[in-house]
Coordinates of C-alpha atoms and ligand atoms in Angstrom, one line a residue:
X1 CA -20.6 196.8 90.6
X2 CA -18.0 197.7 93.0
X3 CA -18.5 201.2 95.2
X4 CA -16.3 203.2 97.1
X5 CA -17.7 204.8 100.4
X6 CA -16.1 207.5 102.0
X7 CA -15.7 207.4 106.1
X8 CA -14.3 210.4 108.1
X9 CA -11.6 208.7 110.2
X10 CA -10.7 211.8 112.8
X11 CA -13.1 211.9 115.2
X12 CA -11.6 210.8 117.9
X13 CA -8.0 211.3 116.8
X14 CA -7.1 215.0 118.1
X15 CA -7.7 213.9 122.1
X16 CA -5.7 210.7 121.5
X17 CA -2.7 212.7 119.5
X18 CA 0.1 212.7 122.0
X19 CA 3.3 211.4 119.7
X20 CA 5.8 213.8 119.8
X21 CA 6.7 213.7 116.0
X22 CA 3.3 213.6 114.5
X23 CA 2.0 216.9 113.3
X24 CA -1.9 217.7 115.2
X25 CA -2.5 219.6 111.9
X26 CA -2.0 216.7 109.7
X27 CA -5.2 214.9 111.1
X28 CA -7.8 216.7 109.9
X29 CA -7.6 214.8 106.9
X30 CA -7.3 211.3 107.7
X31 CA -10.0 209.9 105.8
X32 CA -11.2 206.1 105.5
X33 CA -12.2 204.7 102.6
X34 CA -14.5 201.3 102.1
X35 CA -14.4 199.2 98.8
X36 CA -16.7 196.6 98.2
X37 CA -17.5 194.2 95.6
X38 CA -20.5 192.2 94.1
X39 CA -19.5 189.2 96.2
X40 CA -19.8 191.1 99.5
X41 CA -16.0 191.4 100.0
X42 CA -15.4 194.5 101.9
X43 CA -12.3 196.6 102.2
X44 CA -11.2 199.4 104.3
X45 CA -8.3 201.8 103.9
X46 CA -7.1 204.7 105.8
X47 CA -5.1 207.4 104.2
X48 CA -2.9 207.7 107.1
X49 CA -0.2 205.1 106.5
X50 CA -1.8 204.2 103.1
X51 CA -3.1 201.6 105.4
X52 CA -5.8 198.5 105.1
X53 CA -7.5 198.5 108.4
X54 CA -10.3 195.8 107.2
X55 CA -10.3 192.8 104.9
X56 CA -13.5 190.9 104.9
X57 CA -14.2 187.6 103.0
X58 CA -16.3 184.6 102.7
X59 CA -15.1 181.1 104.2
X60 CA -16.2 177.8 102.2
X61 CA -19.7 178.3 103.7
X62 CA -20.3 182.0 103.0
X63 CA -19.6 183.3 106.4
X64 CA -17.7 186.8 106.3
X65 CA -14.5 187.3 108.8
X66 CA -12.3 190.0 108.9
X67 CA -8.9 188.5 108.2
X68 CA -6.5 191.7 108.8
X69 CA -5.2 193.4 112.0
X70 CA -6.7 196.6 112.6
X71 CA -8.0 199.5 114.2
X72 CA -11.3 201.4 113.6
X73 CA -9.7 204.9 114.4
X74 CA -6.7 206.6 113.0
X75 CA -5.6 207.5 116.8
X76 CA -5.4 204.1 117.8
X77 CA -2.4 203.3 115.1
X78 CA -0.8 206.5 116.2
X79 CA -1.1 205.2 120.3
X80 CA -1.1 201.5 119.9
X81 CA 1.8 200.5 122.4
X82 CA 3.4 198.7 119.9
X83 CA 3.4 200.5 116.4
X84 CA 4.3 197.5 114.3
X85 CA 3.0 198.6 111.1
X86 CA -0.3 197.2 110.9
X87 CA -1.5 197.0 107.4
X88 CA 0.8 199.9 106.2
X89 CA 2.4 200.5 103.8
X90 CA 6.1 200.4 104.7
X91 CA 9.1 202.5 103.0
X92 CA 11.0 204.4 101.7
X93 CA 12.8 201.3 102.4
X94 CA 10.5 198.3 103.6
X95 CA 12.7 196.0 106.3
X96 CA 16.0 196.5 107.5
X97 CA 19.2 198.5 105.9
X98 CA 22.3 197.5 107.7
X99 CA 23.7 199.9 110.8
X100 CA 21.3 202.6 108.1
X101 CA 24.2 203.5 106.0
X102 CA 25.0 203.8 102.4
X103 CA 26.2 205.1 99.7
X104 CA 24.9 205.8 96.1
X105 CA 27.6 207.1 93.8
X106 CA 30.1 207.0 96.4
X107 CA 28.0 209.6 98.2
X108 CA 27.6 208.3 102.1
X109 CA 23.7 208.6 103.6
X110 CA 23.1 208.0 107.0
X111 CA 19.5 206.8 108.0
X112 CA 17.4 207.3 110.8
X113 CA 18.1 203.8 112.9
X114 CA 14.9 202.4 114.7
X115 CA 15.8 199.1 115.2
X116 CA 18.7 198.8 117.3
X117 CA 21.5 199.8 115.2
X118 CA 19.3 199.1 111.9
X119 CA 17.0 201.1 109.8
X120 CA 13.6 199.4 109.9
X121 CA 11.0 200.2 107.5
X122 CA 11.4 204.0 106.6
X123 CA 12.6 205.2 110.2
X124 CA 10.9 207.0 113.0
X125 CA 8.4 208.9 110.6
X126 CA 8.3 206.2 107.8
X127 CA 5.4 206.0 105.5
X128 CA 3.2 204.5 107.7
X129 CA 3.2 207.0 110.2
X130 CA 2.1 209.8 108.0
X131 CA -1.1 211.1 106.0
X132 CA -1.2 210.8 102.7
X133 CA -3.2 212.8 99.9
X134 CA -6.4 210.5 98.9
X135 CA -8.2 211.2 95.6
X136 CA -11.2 208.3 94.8
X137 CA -10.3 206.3 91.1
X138 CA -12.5 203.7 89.8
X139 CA -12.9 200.7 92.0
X140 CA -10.6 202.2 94.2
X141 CA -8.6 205.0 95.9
X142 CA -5.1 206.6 95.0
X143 CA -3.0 207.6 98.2
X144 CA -0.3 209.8 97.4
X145 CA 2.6 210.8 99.9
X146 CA 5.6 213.5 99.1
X147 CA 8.7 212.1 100.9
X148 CA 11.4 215.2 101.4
X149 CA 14.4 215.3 100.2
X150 CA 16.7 214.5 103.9
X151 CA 13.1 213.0 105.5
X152 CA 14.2 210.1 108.0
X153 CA 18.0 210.7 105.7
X154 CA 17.1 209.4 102.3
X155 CA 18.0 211.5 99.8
X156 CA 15.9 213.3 97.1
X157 CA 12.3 214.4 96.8
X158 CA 10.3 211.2 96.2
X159 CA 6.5 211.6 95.3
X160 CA 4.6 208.4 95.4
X161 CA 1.4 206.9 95.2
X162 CA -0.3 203.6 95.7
X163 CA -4.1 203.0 94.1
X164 CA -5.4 200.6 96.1
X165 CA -8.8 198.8 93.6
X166 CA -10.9 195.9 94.7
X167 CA -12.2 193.7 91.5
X168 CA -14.8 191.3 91.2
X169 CA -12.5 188.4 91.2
X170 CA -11.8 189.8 94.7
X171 CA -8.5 190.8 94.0
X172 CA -6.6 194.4 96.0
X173 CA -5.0 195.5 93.6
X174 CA -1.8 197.4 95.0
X175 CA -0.2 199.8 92.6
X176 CA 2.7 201.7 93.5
X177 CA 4.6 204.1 91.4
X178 CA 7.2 206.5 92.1
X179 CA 9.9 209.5 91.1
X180 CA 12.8 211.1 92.5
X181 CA 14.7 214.2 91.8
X182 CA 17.9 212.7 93.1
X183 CA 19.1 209.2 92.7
X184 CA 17.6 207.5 96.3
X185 CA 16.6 203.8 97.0
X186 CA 13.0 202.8 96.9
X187 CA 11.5 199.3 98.3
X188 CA 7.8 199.7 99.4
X189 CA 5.7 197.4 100.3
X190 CA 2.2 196.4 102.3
X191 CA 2.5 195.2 106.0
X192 CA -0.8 193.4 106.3
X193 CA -1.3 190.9 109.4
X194 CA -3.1 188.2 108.1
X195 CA -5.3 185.7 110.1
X196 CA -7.8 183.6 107.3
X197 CA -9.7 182.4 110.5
X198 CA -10.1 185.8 111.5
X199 CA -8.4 188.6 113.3
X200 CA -8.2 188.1 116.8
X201 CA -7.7 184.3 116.6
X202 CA -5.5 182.0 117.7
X203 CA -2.0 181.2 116.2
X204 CA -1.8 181.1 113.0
X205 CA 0.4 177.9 112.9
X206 CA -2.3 175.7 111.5
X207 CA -2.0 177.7 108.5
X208 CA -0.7 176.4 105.0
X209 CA 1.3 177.8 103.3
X210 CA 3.6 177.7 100.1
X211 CA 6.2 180.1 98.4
X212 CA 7.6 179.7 95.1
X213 CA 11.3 180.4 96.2
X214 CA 13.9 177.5 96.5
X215 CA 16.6 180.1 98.1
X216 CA 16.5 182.3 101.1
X217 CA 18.9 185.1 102.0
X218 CA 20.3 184.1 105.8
X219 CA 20.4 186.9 108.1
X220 CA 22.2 187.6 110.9
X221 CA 21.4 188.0 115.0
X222 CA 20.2 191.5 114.0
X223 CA 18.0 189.7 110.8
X224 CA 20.3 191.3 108.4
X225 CA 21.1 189.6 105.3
X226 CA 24.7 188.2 105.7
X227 CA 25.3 188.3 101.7
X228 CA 24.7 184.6 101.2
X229 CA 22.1 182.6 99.2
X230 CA 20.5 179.6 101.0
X231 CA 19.2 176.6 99.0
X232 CA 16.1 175.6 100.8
X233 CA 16.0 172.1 100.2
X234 CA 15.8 169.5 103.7
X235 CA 15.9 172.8 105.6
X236 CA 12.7 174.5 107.8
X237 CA 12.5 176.6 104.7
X238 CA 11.0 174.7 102.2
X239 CA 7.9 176.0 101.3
X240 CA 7.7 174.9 98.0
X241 CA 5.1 172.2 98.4
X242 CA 2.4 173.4 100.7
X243 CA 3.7 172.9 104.4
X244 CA 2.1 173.4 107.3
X245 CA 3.7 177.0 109.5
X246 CA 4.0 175.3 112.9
X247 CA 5.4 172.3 111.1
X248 CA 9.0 173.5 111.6
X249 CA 9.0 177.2 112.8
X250 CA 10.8 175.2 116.5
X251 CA 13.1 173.6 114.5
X252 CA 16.7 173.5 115.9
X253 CA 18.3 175.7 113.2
X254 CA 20.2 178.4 113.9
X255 CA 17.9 180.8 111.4
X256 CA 14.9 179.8 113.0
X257 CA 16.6 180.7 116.0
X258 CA 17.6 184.2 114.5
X259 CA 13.4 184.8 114.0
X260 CA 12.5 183.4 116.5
X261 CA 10.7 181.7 113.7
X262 CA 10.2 182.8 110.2
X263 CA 11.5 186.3 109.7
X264 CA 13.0 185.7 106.3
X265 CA 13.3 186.9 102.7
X266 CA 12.8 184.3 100.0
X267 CA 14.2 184.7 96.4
X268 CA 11.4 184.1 94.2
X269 CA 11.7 181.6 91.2
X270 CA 10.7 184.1 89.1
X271 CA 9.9 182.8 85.3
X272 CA 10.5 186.5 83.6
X273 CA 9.5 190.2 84.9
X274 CA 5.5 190.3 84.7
X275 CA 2.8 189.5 87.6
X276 CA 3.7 185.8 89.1
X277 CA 2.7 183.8 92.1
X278 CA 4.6 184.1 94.8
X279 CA 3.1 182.2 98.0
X280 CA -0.7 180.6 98.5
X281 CA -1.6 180.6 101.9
X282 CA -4.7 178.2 103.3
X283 CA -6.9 178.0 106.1
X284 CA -8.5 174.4 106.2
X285 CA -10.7 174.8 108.6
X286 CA -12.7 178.0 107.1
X287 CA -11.2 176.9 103.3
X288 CA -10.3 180.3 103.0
X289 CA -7.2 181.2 100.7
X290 CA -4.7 183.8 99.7
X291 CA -2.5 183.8 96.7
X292 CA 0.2 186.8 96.5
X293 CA 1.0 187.8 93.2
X294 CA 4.0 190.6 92.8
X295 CA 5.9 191.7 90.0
X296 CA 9.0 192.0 93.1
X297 CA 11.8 189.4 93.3
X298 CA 11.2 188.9 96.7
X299 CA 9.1 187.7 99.4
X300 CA 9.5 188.3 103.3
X301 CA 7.6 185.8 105.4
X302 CA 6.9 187.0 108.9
X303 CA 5.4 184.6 111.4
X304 CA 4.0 187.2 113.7
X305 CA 7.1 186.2 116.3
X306 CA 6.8 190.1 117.7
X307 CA 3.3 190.3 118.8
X308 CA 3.0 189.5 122.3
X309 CA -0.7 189.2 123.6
X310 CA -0.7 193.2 124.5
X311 CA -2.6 194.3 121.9
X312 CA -6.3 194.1 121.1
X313 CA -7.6 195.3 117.7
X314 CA -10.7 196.5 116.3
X315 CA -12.8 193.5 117.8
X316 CA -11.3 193.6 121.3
X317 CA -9.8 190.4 120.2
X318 CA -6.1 190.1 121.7
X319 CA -3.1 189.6 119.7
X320 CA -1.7 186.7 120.7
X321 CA 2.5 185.4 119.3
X322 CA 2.3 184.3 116.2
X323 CA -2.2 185.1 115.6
X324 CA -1.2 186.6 112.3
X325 CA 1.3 186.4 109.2
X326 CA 2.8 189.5 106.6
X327 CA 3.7 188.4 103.2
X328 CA 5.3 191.2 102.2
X329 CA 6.6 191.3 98.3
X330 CA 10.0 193.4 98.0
X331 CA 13.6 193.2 96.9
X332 CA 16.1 191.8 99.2
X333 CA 16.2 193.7 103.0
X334 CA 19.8 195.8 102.8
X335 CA 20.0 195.6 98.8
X336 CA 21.6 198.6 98.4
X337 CA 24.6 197.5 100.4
X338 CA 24.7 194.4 97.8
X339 CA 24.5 196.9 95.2
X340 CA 26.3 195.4 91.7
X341 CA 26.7 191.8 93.3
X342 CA 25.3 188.7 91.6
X343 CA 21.6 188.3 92.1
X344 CA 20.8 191.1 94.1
X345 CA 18.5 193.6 91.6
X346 CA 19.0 197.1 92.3
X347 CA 16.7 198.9 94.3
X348 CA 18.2 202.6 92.9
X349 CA 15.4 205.3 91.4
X350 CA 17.3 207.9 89.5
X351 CA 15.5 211.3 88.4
X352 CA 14.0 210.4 84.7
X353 CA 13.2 207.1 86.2
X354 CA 9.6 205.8 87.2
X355 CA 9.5 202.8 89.9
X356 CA 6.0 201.0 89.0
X357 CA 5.3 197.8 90.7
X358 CA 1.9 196.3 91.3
X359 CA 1.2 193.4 93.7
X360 CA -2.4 191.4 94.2
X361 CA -4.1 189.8 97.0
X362 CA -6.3 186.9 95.8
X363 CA -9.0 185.8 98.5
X364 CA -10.5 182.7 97.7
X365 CA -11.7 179.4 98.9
X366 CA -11.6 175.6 98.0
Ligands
BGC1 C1 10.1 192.4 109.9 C2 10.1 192.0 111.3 C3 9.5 193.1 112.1 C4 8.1 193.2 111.6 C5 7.2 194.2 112.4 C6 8.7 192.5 109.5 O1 8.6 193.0 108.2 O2 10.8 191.5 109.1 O3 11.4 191.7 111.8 O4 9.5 192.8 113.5 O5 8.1 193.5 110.3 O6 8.0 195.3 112.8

């Protein structure tokens, strides 16, 4: 049977709590929460963030490795040099809104813009950077954050949780559910790094890796989506027999050059609404695997391009370029300013309305 152990995460954090724009107060109750299963799998979350600081599996030979990015301690998220959402959840809008401005009902919003001229991943205080209410549920814990109406410039008050459960299929189980009190935009989603030879290793180009999407949508120099849909097929993109990562990620294509490397959102072939498969990623070496299914449209493959080598994590392993992967299930980056147009689902959440979307990590190995 599964259990569900309860860490303090604090301790050290006061000392270390020098950001500006994070509240001292707040840390008192960041918490850390392990799941485990019968097979051993062990998973740790941290209420701040609704983060996954720990993922450990069996390879082919029953030899556990920790395949996540992380930190042990809630103040090393908050003074990593780099903040790049490490196993986080991301929102209230996961990856990039255009110049962060729209409009819902002809009403103009101006975002928060962290990325340049974009809006990245909820803003300067996005959901990753913040604590969220924990309660323990079976198999699991339920994180539960109340976003203000105005916070980062979304509009309307937006309470939402995730349950994060481990099964004994060893399956996380991400639920996410949410309500407004004003129409808003809503697009969550979890940030994990993923290395299946372990955290801390090298590049994660010898990876396989599939995705059940034959169109992308091209970005732009500043990886916004230009509007277009891209067929994969005889392009770098075509992931829909298993390909090796470093197979192509060089290629001389002018979206690969936009990355560098894969920084892209892939249109799912979707066959209806429910749970699918949406990419399988393999490790030969270990024989450790990954399946992502997601009841989203969308899938944003991110080959690590960012990390530079500056960063060590929880096993004073560096982070080298490209030592770790996010699948990260969501609708299309910028949706809302595609709002209406063919193919691109809305990502509106009017008051009466509930957003519920679940997506599952599979660990196994063959
Ligand atoms: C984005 C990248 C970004 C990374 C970390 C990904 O989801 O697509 O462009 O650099 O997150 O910030």
């Amino acid at each position: 049977m599964k259990n569900v152990a309860l860490l303090i995460l604090a301790g050290a954090v006061l000392a270390g709590c020098t950001t500006g724009n994070v509240k001292v107060s707040d840390f008192s109750s960041v918490k850390g929460y392990t799941l485990t299963n019968k097979n051993g799998m062990e998973v740790k979350i941290t209420n701040y963030g609704a983060t996954i600081t720990s993922i450990i599996v069996p390879d082919r030979e029953g030899n556990m490795a920790d395949v996540a990015l992380g930190y042990d301690s809630a103040d090393q998220y908050v003074n990593a040099l780099v903040r790049d959402y490490f196993g986080a959840v991301v929102g209230r809008y996961g990856n990039r809104i255009a110049e962060g401005k729209f409009s819902i009902d002809g009403k103009e919003y101006t975002l928060a813009t962290n990325n340049g001229e974009n809006h990245l991943h909820g803003g300067l205080m996005g959901f990753d950077k913040v604590v969220w209410t924990a309660q323990t549920v079976e198999n699991g814990v339920k994180l539960s954050y109340l976003a203000k109406d105005g916070e980062e410039g979304y509009p309307g008050n937006l309470m939402l949780s995730v349950t994060y459960t481990l099964t004994d299929d060893n399956e996380i189980v991400m639920h996410y559910e949410a309500t407004t009190d004003k129409a808003t935009i809503v697009n969550v989603t979890n940030h994990t790094y993923f290395n299946l030879k372990g955290e801390g290793s090298d590049t994660v180009l010898d990876h396989v890796l599939q995705i059940n999407g034959s169109k992308t949508t091209p970005v732009d120099a500043g990886l916004i989506p230009t509007g277009e849909f891209a067929d994969v097929t005889g392009t770098p993109f075509d992931f829909r027999q298993p390909k090796v990562i470093g197979k192509d990620i060089n290629a001389n294509d002018q979206q690969i050059k936009y990355g560098p490397g894969y920084d892209h959102n892939w249109v799912l072939d979707r066959k209806g609404g429910g749970l699918e498969l949406a990419a399988t990623l393999y490790e030969p070496k270990s024989g450790r695997v990954l399946e992502v299914f997601t009841e989203e449209p969308c899938i944003q493959f991110y080959s690590g391009n960012f990390l530079q080598g500056n960063l060590t994590g929880k096993s004073g392993r560096v982070w080298n370029r490209r030592s770790a992967l996010c699948l990260e299930t969501q609708h299309a980056p910028d949706s809302i300013n595609h709002e209406g147009e063919a193919g691109w689902p809305s990502v509106i959440l009017r008051p009466g309305e509930k957003y519920d979307t679940t997506t599952i990590y599979k660990f196994s190995v063959k």
